[in-house]
Coordinates of C-alpha atoms in Angstrom, one line a residue:
Chain A
X1 CA 35.0 12.4 -7.1
X2 CA 36.0 8.7 -7.1
X3 CA 34.0 8.3 -3.9
X4 CA 30.9 9.4 -5.7
X5 CA 31.5 7.0 -8.6
X6 CA 32.1 4.0 -6.4
X7 CA 28.4 3.3 -5.8
X8 CA 27.8 3.5 -9.6
X9 CA 30.4 0.9 -10.4
X10 CA 29.0 -1.2 -7.6
X11 CA 25.6 -0.9 -8.9
X12 CA 26.6 -2.1 -12.4
X13 CA 28.9 -4.9 -11.2
X14 CA 26.5 -6.2 -8.6
X15 CA 23.7 -6.5 -11.1
X16 CA 25.8 -8.4 -13.6
X17 CA 26.7 -10.9 -11.0
X18 CA 23.2 -11.4 -9.7
X19 CA 20.3 -13.2 -11.3
X20 CA 17.6 -10.8 -12.2
X21 CA 14.9 -12.3 -10.2
X22 CA 14.3 -15.4 -8.2
X23 CA 10.5 -15.6 -8.5
X24 CA 9.3 -17.9 -11.2
X25 CA 6.5 -15.5 -11.9
X26 CA 8.9 -13.0 -13.3
X27 CA 10.2 -15.0 -16.2
X28 CA 12.4 -12.9 -18.3
X29 CA 11.1 -12.6 -21.8
X30 CA 13.0 -11.8 -24.9
X31 CA 12.9 -8.0 -25.4
X32 CA 11.3 -6.7 -28.5
X33 CA 13.9 -5.0 -30.6
X34 CA 14.2 -1.4 -29.6
X35 CA 12.6 0.2 -32.6
X36 CA 10.4 3.2 -32.8
X37 CA 6.8 2.1 -32.2
X38 CA 5.5 4.7 -34.7
X39 CA 2.1 4.4 -36.4
X40 CA 3.7 2.5 -39.3
X41 CA 4.8 -0.5 -37.2
X42 CA 5.5 -3.4 -39.5
X43 CA 3.1 -6.2 -38.8
X44 CA 5.1 -9.3 -37.8
X45 CA 3.3 -12.5 -37.9
X46 CA 1.3 -13.0 -34.8
X47 CA 1.5 -9.4 -33.7
X48 CA -1.9 -8.0 -32.9
X49 CA -3.2 -4.5 -32.3
X50 CA -4.4 -3.9 -28.7
X51 CA -5.7 -0.8 -26.9
X52 CA -4.3 -0.3 -23.5
X53 CA -7.8 -0.8 -22.2
X54 CA -8.0 -4.3 -23.8
X55 CA -4.5 -5.2 -22.5
X56 CA -5.5 -4.3 -18.9
X57 CA -8.8 -6.2 -19.3
X58 CA -7.0 -9.3 -20.6
X59 CA -4.5 -9.1 -17.7
X60 CA -7.3 -9.0 -15.2
X61 CA -9.3 -11.8 -16.8
X62 CA -6.2 -14.0 -17.0
X63 CA -5.2 -13.5 -13.4
X64 CA -8.8 -14.0 -12.2
X65 CA -8.8 -17.2 -14.2
X66 CA -5.5 -18.4 -12.9
X67 CA -5.9 -17.8 -9.2
X68 CA -9.1 -18.0 -7.2
X69 CA -7.7 -15.7 -4.5
X70 CA -7.7 -12.8 -6.9
X71 CA -10.7 -10.6 -6.9
X72 CA -11.5 -7.1 -8.2
X73 CA -13.2 -4.5 -6.1
X74 CA -13.9 -0.9 -6.8
X75 CA -16.5 1.6 -7.8
X76 CA -18.5 0.7 -10.9
X77 CA -16.3 -2.2 -11.7
X78 CA -19.0 -4.8 -12.1
X79 CA -22.5 -4.0 -13.4
X80 CA -21.4 -0.7 -15.0
X81 CA -18.5 -2.6 -16.6
X82 CA -16.0 -0.1 -15.3
X83 CA -16.0 3.6 -15.3
X84 CA -13.5 3.4 -18.1
X85 CA -14.6 0.0 -19.3
X86 CA -11.3 -1.6 -18.2
X87 CA -13.3 -4.3 -16.3
X88 CA -15.8 -4.8 -19.1
X89 CA -17.2 -8.3 -19.2
X90 CA -15.5 -9.5 -16.0
X91 CA -18.7 -9.7 -13.9
X92 CA -20.4 -11.8 -16.6
X93 CA -17.5 -14.1 -16.8
X94 CA -16.4 -14.4 -13.1
X95 CA -19.6 -13.6 -11.1
X96 CA -20.3 -11.2 -8.3
X97 CA -18.1 -13.0 -5.8
X98 CA -14.9 -12.1 -7.8
X99 CA -15.9 -8.8 -9.3
X100 CA -17.5 -6.5 -6.7
X101 CA -19.0 -3.1 -6.9
X102 CA -18.1 -1.0 -3.9
X103 CA -19.9 2.0 -2.4
X104 CA -18.2 5.4 -3.0
X105 CA -16.0 5.1 0.1
X106 CA -12.3 5.1 -0.9
X107 CA -10.8 5.0 2.6
X108 CA -13.2 2.3 3.6
X109 CA -12.8 -0.1 0.6
X110 CA -9.1 0.5 0.4
X111 CA -8.9 -0.5 4.1
X112 CA -11.2 -3.5 3.5
X113 CA -9.1 -4.8 0.6
X114 CA -5.9 -4.4 2.6
X115 CA -7.6 -6.5 5.4
X116 CA -8.5 -9.1 2.9
X117 CA -4.9 -9.1 1.6
X118 CA -3.6 -9.5 5.2
X119 CA -5.9 -12.6 5.5
X120 CA -4.3 -14.1 2.4
X121 CA -6.4 -13.0 -0.6
X122 CA -4.9 -11.1 -3.6
X123 CA -7.2 -8.1 -4.1
X124 CA -7.1 -5.8 -7.0
X125 CA -8.4 -2.6 -5.6
X126 CA -9.5 -0.2 -8.4
X127 CA -9.7 3.5 -7.8
X128 CA -11.9 5.2 -10.4
X129 CA -9.0 7.6 -10.5
X130 CA -6.0 8.1 -8.3
X131 CA -7.3 11.5 -7.5
X132 CA -9.9 9.9 -5.3
X133 CA -7.3 7.6 -3.8
X134 CA -6.0 10.6 -1.8
X135 CA -9.0 9.7 0.5
X136 CA -7.4 6.3 1.0
X137 CA -3.7 7.2 0.9
X138 CA -3.3 6.4 4.6
X139 CA -4.5 2.9 4.1
X140 CA -2.2 2.4 1.0
X141 CA 0.9 3.7 2.9
X142 CA 0.3 3.0 6.6
X143 CA -1.7 -0.2 6.4
X144 CA -0.4 -1.8 3.2
X145 CA 3.1 -0.6 2.5
X146 CA 4.5 -0.7 6.0
X147 CA 2.9 -3.8 7.5
X148 CA 5.4 -6.3 6.2
X149 CA 8.4 -4.4 7.7
X150 CA 6.6 -3.5 10.9
X151 CA 5.7 -7.1 11.5
X152 CA 9.3 -8.2 11.2
X153 CA 8.5 -9.9 7.9
X154 CA 5.7 -12.2 9.2
X155 CA 2.7 -10.4 7.7
X156 CA 2.7 -9.9 3.9
X157 CA 0.2 -7.8 2.1
X158 CA -0.3 -9.0 -1.5
X159 CA -2.5 -6.2 -3.0
X160 CA -2.7 -4.3 -6.2
X161 CA -4.0 -0.7 -6.3
X162 CA -4.8 0.4 -9.8
X163 CA -6.6 3.1 -11.7
X164 CA -5.9 6.1 -14.0
X165 CA -3.4 8.6 -12.7
X166 CA -2.2 11.9 -14.0
X167 CA -4.0 14.5 -16.1
X168 CA -7.0 13.9 -18.2
X169 CA -8.4 16.6 -20.4
X170 CA -11.0 19.2 -19.4
X171 CA -11.5 18.1 -15.8
X172 CA -9.6 20.8 -14.0
X173 CA -7.5 20.7 -10.8
X174 CA -9.1 18.1 -8.6
X175 CA -9.2 15.4 -11.3
X176 CA -5.8 16.1 -12.9
X177 CA -2.9 15.2 -10.7
X178 CA 0.0 12.9 -11.1
X179 CA 0.8 10.9 -8.0
X180 CA 3.9 9.0 -9.2
X181 CA 6.2 11.0 -6.9
X182 CA 3.9 10.5 -3.9
X183 CA 3.8 6.7 -4.1
X184 CA 7.3 6.4 -5.6
X185 CA 8.7 7.8 -2.4
X186 CA 7.4 5.1 -0.1
X187 CA 9.6 2.1 0.9
X188 CA 7.5 -1.0 0.9
X189 CA 5.4 -0.1 -2.1
X190 CA 6.2 -1.0 -5.7
X191 CA 5.0 1.5 -8.3
X192 CA 4.6 0.9 -12.1
X193 CA 3.6 3.4 -14.8
X194 CA 2.7 1.5 -18.0
X195 CA 2.7 3.3 -21.3
X196 CA 2.1 0.7 -24.1
X197 CA -0.4 -2.2 -24.3
X198 CA 2.4 -4.6 -23.5
X199 CA 3.5 -2.5 -20.6
X200 CA 0.0 -2.4 -19.3
X201 CA -0.6 -6.2 -19.5
X202 CA 2.8 -7.3 -18.4
X203 CA 3.1 -4.9 -15.5
X204 CA -0.5 -5.4 -14.2
X205 CA -0.1 -9.2 -14.2
X206 CA 3.3 -8.9 -12.4
X207 CA 1.7 -6.6 -9.9
X208 CA -1.1 -9.0 -9.1
X209 CA 1.4 -11.9 -8.7
X210 CA 4.0 -9.8 -6.7
X211 CA 3.6 -10.6 -3.0
X212 CA 4.0 -6.9 -2.0
X213 CA 1.6 -4.0 -2.3
X214 CA 1.9 -2.5 -5.8
X215 CA 0.4 0.7 -7.3
X216 CA -0.4 0.5 -11.0
X217 CA -0.6 4.1 -12.2
X218 CA -2.4 4.0 -15.5
X219 CA -3.3 6.9 -17.7
X220 CA -6.8 7.7 -18.8
X221 CA -5.6 9.3 -22.1
X222 CA -3.8 6.1 -23.1
X223 CA -6.7 3.7 -22.5
X224 CA -8.0 4.1 -26.1
X225 CA -4.6 4.2 -27.7
X226 CA -3.6 1.2 -29.9
X227 CA -0.3 -0.6 -29.7
X228 CA 1.2 -3.7 -31.3
X229 CA 1.2 -6.7 -28.9
X230 CA 3.7 -9.4 -29.6
X231 CA 2.8 -13.0 -29.7
X232 CA 4.6 -13.7 -26.5
X233 CA 2.7 -10.8 -24.8
X234 CA -0.7 -12.3 -25.8
X235 CA 0.0 -15.4 -23.8
X236 CA -1.3 -15.8 -20.2
X237 CA 2.2 -16.3 -18.8
X238 CA 3.4 -12.9 -20.0
X239 CA 4.8 -10.7 -17.1
X240 CA 7.2 -7.9 -17.1
X241 CA 9.9 -7.6 -14.4
X242 CA 9.8 -4.6 -12.1
X243 CA 12.7 -2.3 -12.0
X244 CA 13.7 -2.8 -15.6
X245 CA 13.3 0.1 -18.0
X246 CA 12.8 -0.4 -21.7
X247 CA 14.8 1.4 -24.3
X248 CA 12.0 2.3 -26.7
X249 CA 14.3 4.1 -29.2
X250 CA 18.1 3.7 -29.3
X251 CA 20.2 6.9 -29.9
X252 CA 23.6 8.3 -29.2
X253 CA 23.2 12.0 -28.7
X254 CA 20.7 12.5 -25.8
X255 CA 19.1 10.3 -23.2
X256 CA 15.4 11.0 -22.6
X257 CA 14.1 9.3 -19.5
X258 CA 10.4 9.3 -19.4
X259 CA 7.3 7.4 -18.2
X260 CA 3.6 6.8 -18.9
X261 CA 2.0 9.1 -21.6
X262 CA 5.2 11.2 -22.0
X263 CA 7.0 8.2 -23.5
X264 CA 4.8 8.5 -26.6
X265 CA 5.3 12.2 -26.8
X266 CA 9.0 11.9 -26.4
X267 CA 9.2 9.3 -29.2
X268 CA 7.4 11.7 -31.5
X269 CA 9.7 14.6 -30.5
X270 CA 12.8 12.3 -31.0
X271 CA 11.6 11.3 -34.5
X272 CA 11.0 15.0 -35.5
X273 CA 14.4 16.0 -34.1
X274 CA 16.0 13.3 -36.2
X275 CA 14.2 14.4 -39.3
X276 CA 15.1 18.1 -38.8
X277 CA 18.7 17.8 -37.4
X278 CA 19.8 14.2 -37.9
X279 CA 20.3 13.9 -34.1
X280 CA 19.5 10.6 -32.4
X281 CA 17.8 10.6 -29.1
X282 CA 17.6 7.5 -26.9
X283 CA 14.2 7.2 -25.2
X284 CA 14.0 5.2 -22.0
X285 CA 10.6 4.1 -20.8
X286 CA 10.9 3.7 -17.1
X287 CA 8.0 1.3 -16.8
X288 CA 8.6 1.0 -13.1
X289 CA 9.4 3.9 -10.8
X290 CA 9.8 1.9 -7.7
X291 CA 12.2 0.1 -8.0
X292 CA 13.8 2.5 -10.5
X293 CA 16.2 1.2 -13.1
X294 CA 19.2 3.5 -12.4
X295 CA 21.5 1.1 -14.1
X296 CA 19.9 1.6 -17.6
X297 CA 20.0 5.4 -17.1
X298 CA 23.7 5.4 -16.2
X299 CA 24.5 3.1 -19.1
X300 CA 22.6 5.3 -21.5
X301 CA 24.3 8.5 -20.2
X302 CA 27.7 6.9 -20.6
X303 CA 26.9 6.7 -24.3
X304 CA 25.1 10.0 -24.9
X305 CA 26.6 12.2 -22.2
X306 CA 23.4 14.2 -21.9
X307 CA 20.1 13.6 -20.1
X308 CA 16.6 15.0 -20.2
X309 CA 13.8 13.8 -18.1
X310 CA 10.2 14.2 -19.4
X311 CA 7.3 13.8 -17.0
X312 CA 3.9 15.4 -16.3
X313 CA 3.8 15.7 -12.6
X314 CA 4.3 18.9 -10.5
X315 CA 8.0 19.9 -10.8
X316 CA 8.8 20.3 -7.1
X317 CA 10.1 17.0 -5.5
X318 CA 8.9 15.0 -8.5
X319 CA 10.0 12.1 -10.6
X320 CA 12.2 14.5 -12.6
X321 CA 13.8 15.8 -9.5
X322 CA 14.7 12.3 -8.5
X323 CA 16.1 11.3 -11.9
X324 CA 18.2 14.4 -12.0
X325 CA 19.5 13.8 -8.5
X326 CA 20.3 10.2 -9.3
X327 CA 22.1 11.3 -12.4
X328 CA 24.2 13.7 -10.3
X329 CA 25.0 10.9 -7.9
X330 CA 25.7 8.1 -10.3
X331 CA 26.6 9.6 -13.7
X332 CA 28.0 13.1 -13.1
X333 CA 31.3 12.4 -14.7
X334 CA 29.8 11.1 -17.9
X335 CA 27.7 14.3 -18.5
X336 CA 28.8 17.0 -21.0
X337 CA 26.1 19.4 -19.7
X338 CA 23.6 19.8 -16.9
X339 CA 20.9 17.2 -16.8
X340 CA 17.5 18.8 -17.5
X341 CA 13.9 18.1 -17.0
X342 CA 10.5 18.9 -18.5
X343 CA 7.6 18.6 -16.1
X344 CA 4.1 19.7 -15.6
X345 CA 3.8 23.4 -14.7
X346 CA 3.6 24.4 -11.0
X347 CA 0.0 25.2 -11.1
X348 CA -3.3 23.5 -10.1
X349 CA -4.6 22.3 -13.5
X350 CA -6.8 24.9 -15.1
X351 CA -10.0 24.0 -16.9
X352 CA -9.9 26.2 -20.0
X353 CA -8.3 24.3 -22.9
X354 CA -5.5 26.7 -23.9
X355 CA -4.5 27.2 -20.3
X356 CA -4.5 23.4 -19.7
X357 CA -2.3 23.0 -22.7
X358 CA 0.3 25.3 -21.1
X359 CA 0.3 23.1 -18.0
X360 CA 1.7 19.9 -19.4
X361 CA 4.5 18.7 -21.7
X362 CA 3.6 18.2 -25.4
X363 CA 5.6 17.2 -28.5
X364 CA 6.5 20.7 -29.8
X365 CA 7.7 21.7 -26.3
X366 CA 9.8 18.6 -25.9
X367 CA 11.2 19.1 -29.4
X368 CA 12.0 22.8 -28.8
X369 CA 13.7 22.0 -25.5
X370 CA 15.8 19.3 -27.0
X371 CA 16.9 21.7 -29.8
X372 CA 17.8 24.3 -27.2
X373 CA 19.6 21.8 -25.0
X374 CA 21.7 20.4 -27.8
X375 CA 22.1 23.9 -29.4
X376 CA 20.7 22.7 -32.7
Chain B
X1 CA -3.3 -16.5 24.5
X2 CA -3.4 -15.6 20.8
X3 CA -0.3 -17.6 20.1
X4 CA 2.4 -15.3 21.4
X5 CA 4.5 -15.4 24.6
X6 CA 4.7 -12.7 27.2
X7 CA 8.5 -12.7 26.6
X8 CA 8.1 -11.9 22.9
X9 CA 5.7 -9.0 23.6
X10 CA 7.9 -7.5 26.3
X11 CA 10.9 -8.0 24.1
X12 CA 9.2 -6.1 21.4
X13 CA 8.3 -3.3 23.8
X14 CA 12.0 -3.1 24.7
X15 CA 13.0 -3.1 21.0
X16 CA 14.8 -6.5 21.2
X17 CA 15.7 -8.7 18.3
X18 CA 13.7 -11.6 19.7
X19 CA 10.7 -9.4 20.1
X20 CA 7.5 -10.6 18.3
X21 CA 8.3 -8.2 15.4
X22 CA 12.0 -8.5 15.7
X23 CA 12.2 -5.1 17.2
X24 CA 10.7 -3.5 14.1
X25 CA 7.2 -2.8 15.2
X26 CA 7.2 -1.7 18.8
X27 CA 4.1 -1.4 21.0
X28 CA 1.6 -0.5 18.3
X29 CA 2.5 -3.1 15.7
X30 CA 2.4 -6.8 16.7
X31 CA 1.3 -9.6 14.5
X32 CA 0.9 -13.3 15.0
X33 CA -1.3 -16.1 13.5
X34 CA -4.8 -14.9 13.6
X35 CA -3.8 -11.6 15.1
X36 CA -3.5 -8.6 12.8
X37 CA -1.9 -6.1 15.0
X38 CA -2.5 -2.7 16.3
X39 CA -2.7 0.0 13.8
X40 CA -1.0 3.2 14.8
X41 CA -3.6 5.3 12.9
X42 CA -6.7 5.7 15.0
X43 CA -9.7 4.2 13.2
X44 CA -7.8 2.8 10.3
X45 CA -7.9 -0.7 11.8
X46 CA -11.7 -0.8 11.5
X47 CA -12.0 -1.2 7.7
X48 CA -9.0 -3.5 7.8
X49 CA -10.8 -5.7 10.3
X50 CA -13.9 -5.7 8.1
X51 CA -11.6 -6.9 5.3
X52 CA -10.5 -9.8 7.4
X53 CA -14.2 -10.7 7.7
X54 CA -14.5 -10.3 4.0
X55 CA -11.7 -12.8 3.5
X56 CA -13.4 -15.3 5.9
X57 CA -16.6 -15.0 4.0
X58 CA -14.8 -15.2 0.6
X59 CA -13.0 -18.4 1.6
X60 CA -16.1 -19.9 3.1
X61 CA -14.6 -20.2 6.6
X62 CA -16.8 -20.1 9.6
X63 CA -14.6 -17.5 11.3
X64 CA -15.5 -14.0 12.5
X65 CA -13.2 -11.0 13.0
X66 CA -13.0 -9.0 16.3
X67 CA -12.4 -5.4 15.6
X68 CA -11.5 -3.1 18.5
X69 CA -11.4 0.6 18.6
X70 CA -11.9 3.3 21.3
X71 CA -14.5 5.9 22.0
X72 CA -12.2 8.4 20.5
X73 CA -11.8 6.5 17.2
X74 CA -15.5 5.9 16.9
X75 CA -15.9 9.4 15.4
X76 CA -13.6 8.6 12.5
X77 CA -15.3 8.6 9.1
X78 CA -13.8 5.3 8.0
X79 CA -15.5 3.6 11.0
X80 CA -18.8 4.4 9.4
X81 CA -17.6 3.4 6.0
X82 CA -16.7 0.0 7.4
X83 CA -20.1 -0.3 9.1
X84 CA -21.8 0.4 5.8
X85 CA -19.9 -2.2 3.8
X86 CA -20.1 -4.8 6.6
X87 CA -23.9 -4.5 6.7
X88 CA -24.2 -4.3 3.0
X89 CA -22.2 -7.5 2.4
X90 CA -23.3 -9.2 5.6
X91 CA -19.7 -9.7 6.9
X92 CA -19.0 -11.8 10.0
X93 CA -17.5 -9.0 12.0
X94 CA -17.9 -7.9 15.6
X95 CA -17.1 -4.2 15.9
X96 CA -16.1 -3.5 19.4
X97 CA -15.9 0.0 20.9
X98 CA -14.0 0.1 24.1
X99 CA -15.5 3.1 25.7
X100 CA -13.2 4.0 28.5
X101 CA -14.7 7.5 28.8
X102 CA -11.7 9.4 27.4
X103 CA -10.1 9.7 24.0
X104 CA -6.6 10.7 25.2
X105 CA -7.7 13.6 27.4
X106 CA -11.0 14.4 25.9
X107 CA -14.0 13.1 27.7
X108 CA -16.5 11.1 25.6
X109 CA -19.2 13.8 26.0
X110 CA -16.9 16.5 24.8
X111 CA -16.1 14.6 21.6
X112 CA -19.2 12.6 20.6
X113 CA -22.7 13.8 19.8
X114 CA -24.0 10.4 20.8
X115 CA -22.1 8.6 23.6
X116 CA -24.3 5.5 23.3
X117 CA -21.6 3.9 21.1
X118 CA -23.6 0.7 20.6
X119 CA -26.2 2.7 18.7
X120 CA -23.6 4.1 16.3
X121 CA -24.2 1.4 13.8
X122 CA -27.7 2.7 13.1
X123 CA -28.8 -0.3 10.8
X124 CA -26.4 -2.7 12.7
X125 CA -27.7 -4.2 15.9
X126 CA -25.8 -3.0 19.0
X127 CA -25.1 -4.5 22.4
X128 CA -24.0 -2.5 25.4
X129 CA -21.7 -4.7 27.6
X130 CA -20.3 -4.1 31.0
X131 CA -16.6 -4.1 30.1
X132 CA -15.7 -4.3 33.8
X133 CA -17.3 -7.7 34.1
X134 CA -15.2 -10.4 32.7
X135 CA -18.1 -12.9 32.5
X136 CA -20.4 -10.4 30.8
X137 CA -17.7 -9.8 28.2
X138 CA -17.2 -13.5 27.6
X139 CA -20.9 -14.1 27.3
X140 CA -21.4 -11.2 25.0
X141 CA -18.6 -12.1 22.7
X142 CA -19.7 -15.7 22.6
X143 CA -23.3 -14.6 21.7
X144 CA -22.0 -12.2 19.1
X145 CA -19.7 -14.8 17.5
X146 CA -22.5 -17.3 17.1
X147 CA -24.8 -14.6 15.8
X148 CA -22.4 -13.3 13.1
X149 CA -20.9 -16.6 12.0
X150 CA -24.4 -17.9 11.4
X151 CA -25.0 -15.4 8.6
X152 CA -26.7 -12.6 10.5
X153 CA -24.1 -10.0 9.6
X154 CA -22.1 -7.6 11.8
X155 CA -22.7 -6.4 15.3
X156 CA -21.6 -3.3 17.2
X157 CA -20.6 -4.0 20.8
X158 CA -19.9 -1.2 23.2
X159 CA -17.7 -2.4 26.1
X160 CA -18.1 0.2 28.9
X161 CA -14.8 0.3 30.8
X162 CA -12.3 2.6 32.4
X163 CA -8.6 3.4 32.1
X164 CA -6.8 3.8 35.4
X165 CA -3.5 5.0 33.9
X166 CA -2.8 7.8 31.4
X167 CA -3.3 7.5 27.7
X168 CA 0.5 7.0 27.1
X169 CA 3.8 7.2 28.8
X170 CA 3.7 11.0 28.6
X171 CA 0.2 11.4 30.1
X172 CA 0.0 11.4 33.9
X173 CA -3.8 11.1 33.4
X174 CA -4.8 13.6 36.0
X175 CA -5.3 17.0 34.2
X176 CA -8.6 16.1 32.7
X177 CA -10.2 14.1 35.6
X178 CA -9.9 13.9 39.3
X179 CA -7.9 11.4 41.4
X180 CA -11.1 10.7 43.3
X181 CA -12.8 9.5 40.1
X182 CA -10.0 7.1 39.4
X183 CA -10.0 5.9 43.0
X184 CA -13.7 5.4 43.0
X185 CA -13.6 3.3 39.8
X186 CA -10.8 1.2 41.1
X187 CA -12.6 0.5 44.4
X188 CA -16.1 -0.1 43.0
X189 CA -15.7 -1.4 39.4
X190 CA -12.4 -3.2 39.1
X191 CA -12.9 -6.2 36.9
X192 CA -10.3 -8.4 38.7
X193 CA -11.6 -7.7 42.1
X194 CA -15.1 -8.1 40.8
X195 CA -14.4 -11.6 39.4
X196 CA -12.6 -12.6 42.6
X197 CA -15.6 -11.5 44.7
X198 CA -18.0 -13.6 42.5
X199 CA -15.7 -16.7 42.5
X200 CA -15.6 -16.6 46.3
X201 CA -19.3 -15.9 46.7
X202 CA -20.1 -18.9 44.4
X203 CA -17.6 -21.1 46.3
X204 CA -15.8 -21.8 43.1
X205 CA -12.5 -21.4 44.8
X206 CA -10.9 -20.2 48.0
X207 CA -9.0 -17.1 49.0
X208 CA -5.8 -19.1 49.3
X209 CA -6.1 -20.6 45.9
X210 CA -6.7 -17.2 44.3
X211 CA -3.7 -15.8 46.2
X212 CA -1.6 -18.7 44.8
X213 CA -2.8 -18.0 41.2
X214 CA -2.0 -14.3 41.7
X215 CA 1.5 -15.2 43.0
X216 CA 2.1 -17.7 40.2
X217 CA 1.0 -15.2 37.5
X218 CA 3.2 -12.6 39.0
X219 CA 6.3 -14.9 39.1
X220 CA 5.6 -16.2 35.6
X221 CA 5.4 -12.7 34.2
X222 CA 8.4 -11.5 36.2
X223 CA 10.4 -14.5 34.8
X224 CA 9.4 -13.7 31.2
X225 CA 10.2 -10.0 31.7
X226 CA 13.6 -10.9 33.1
X227 CA 14.2 -13.1 30.1
X228 CA 13.1 -10.3 27.7
X229 CA 15.4 -7.9 29.4
X230 CA 18.3 -10.2 28.7
X231 CA 17.5 -10.3 25.0
X232 CA 19.9 -8.5 22.7
X233 CA 18.7 -5.5 20.6
X234 CA 19.0 -6.0 16.9
X235 CA 22.6 -5.5 15.8
X236 CA 22.8 -2.1 14.0
X237 CA 23.8 -3.7 10.7
X238 CA 22.5 -2.8 7.2
X239 CA 21.1 -6.3 6.8
X240 CA 18.9 -5.8 9.9
X241 CA 17.9 -2.3 8.9
X242 CA 16.8 -3.2 5.3
X243 CA 15.5 -6.7 5.7
X244 CA 11.7 -7.3 5.3
X245 CA 10.8 -4.1 3.6
X246 CA 9.6 -6.4 0.8
X247 CA 8.8 -10.1 0.9
X248 CA 12.1 -12.1 0.6
X249 CA 13.0 -12.9 -2.9
X250 CA 10.9 -10.1 -4.3
X251 CA 13.1 -7.2 -3.2
X252 CA 14.4 -4.5 -5.5
X253 CA 18.0 -4.7 -6.5
X254 CA 18.9 -2.3 -3.7
X255 CA 17.5 0.2 -1.3
X256 CA 19.1 3.6 -0.7
X257 CA 20.9 4.4 2.5
X258 CA 21.5 7.9 3.9
X259 CA 24.2 8.2 1.2
X260 CA 24.8 6.2 -1.9
X261 CA 27.8 4.6 0.0
X262 CA 25.2 3.1 2.4
X263 CA 23.0 1.6 -0.3
X264 CA 22.0 -1.9 0.6
X265 CA 22.1 -4.6 -2.1
X266 CA 19.9 -7.6 -1.6

């Protein structure tokens, strides 16, 4: 057993000894106190309400402003103002050289933006949704993610692929898939999954500045949701570091590891569990799944001794599978019971509403499963 | 010629540390300044090459990109996607189809509904070039470069050529064509023999001088190959294995090895 624990101790000790990041772009910023971001968030001075859409828009506008090598290319990003209005106003502000409507040709424009990145530009390649990026996944993986390694480190590829990922309501199987696990498995890529407005802004800006290819997996159902944005996060130098999860809610009885839209659902479930049973769940928002913050997960499990992963992808070989496997490898001895996961159901997403509801995690399901896990 | 040495290329083929990609890329993935590699995925290089042209245009440079693919790759959908965007945005790119008559073992007429590859651009002007004539290729590329860098948009060039050898190390190259065909091409169409013939006919040089050039080239390459063979392969260390997955200074905390014990910490 000690053999298995050795890497965990090495992980924790090495990170303590090592500065978090060397790039000046990733300035560490004081973490907002880990309080529940419920609807009744107390308004501190300077805190503003932002939708995720506005946060993404602001991030793009700031990066376009700061660096002339940054440009946005994708379907309907310019004249239409973005299929989901994320790029609203950017054409008017930056012109058609920087904000470019592409034909519906995912493989082609993904390849073209990769080429532009190899030649030194910093493209933001928007996919109307990541479902359509499957047409272009070869360019993302083979042309973008692998080139730096294959060239022996002489050819970087600074590109950001972004767009909504995961399920949206009422659009059935071909438009409702979560690709976190697909991209998260590729060495050479970085992959982030923002939940809140601060996540969205800080991670997108960090993605554009990062010299590697980064996939920003947004969520359509979150675009219209409102979150408080701290004063620091409203500034144009706000970036979030990759590979650092955020404890959205502190607790001592169960660690919930989650990402994207499931963070909000898990927070609601955790609040309800507290009201009903007085049990405190710790909710960890992964923010970035590649690199993945194993350290925060291990630290939390040391405290709570139980782990539940909540995600909405297909269960087989998914983010949840990875979290559970890592927990086995790095935190087995701290567990009081088997680590568990809640995932999307193993089914192509159905169209009919009631069937669709059965396919993805929701608050009551998470709540019920926590109660079962903790024998409440 | 594009800024790399014979030694570094051969070293890479042999998987040596001093190879052009430090032994990480192999025959299909070589990069140097202004040279953006092969791409191991047939056809995927075409939109990437259009992207290089996009960057030239974006940065206001008077450069063009040369994109090469084969008669086999010409049927890939993304080749047509790249054509469309290149014409739409008037990109300075020379799409070049090297038609060597076979995509692996499939003859062009068994894979392509239209084997006039220079016509494949539809709305993009095309040029058919004798790829077995060095001077014709040079003249065509010069013309195309001037054309495309002067704001006239892309061109599709078909270089008609031939492949004497097999497609790869595992292909003897004789199951799908006759030895006579190869022999005939070699004796009547060979580009080196053809250039030699012209140079002599035009009294540019003498047979002796050419022999000397041949000899010098051979000994130069032999010398570089010998040096490449002496290069050491990369030491099988975790550092060599895990370096350069990400740009230095921007790596994750660690990458996983085969077991957690083999994790590599940057």
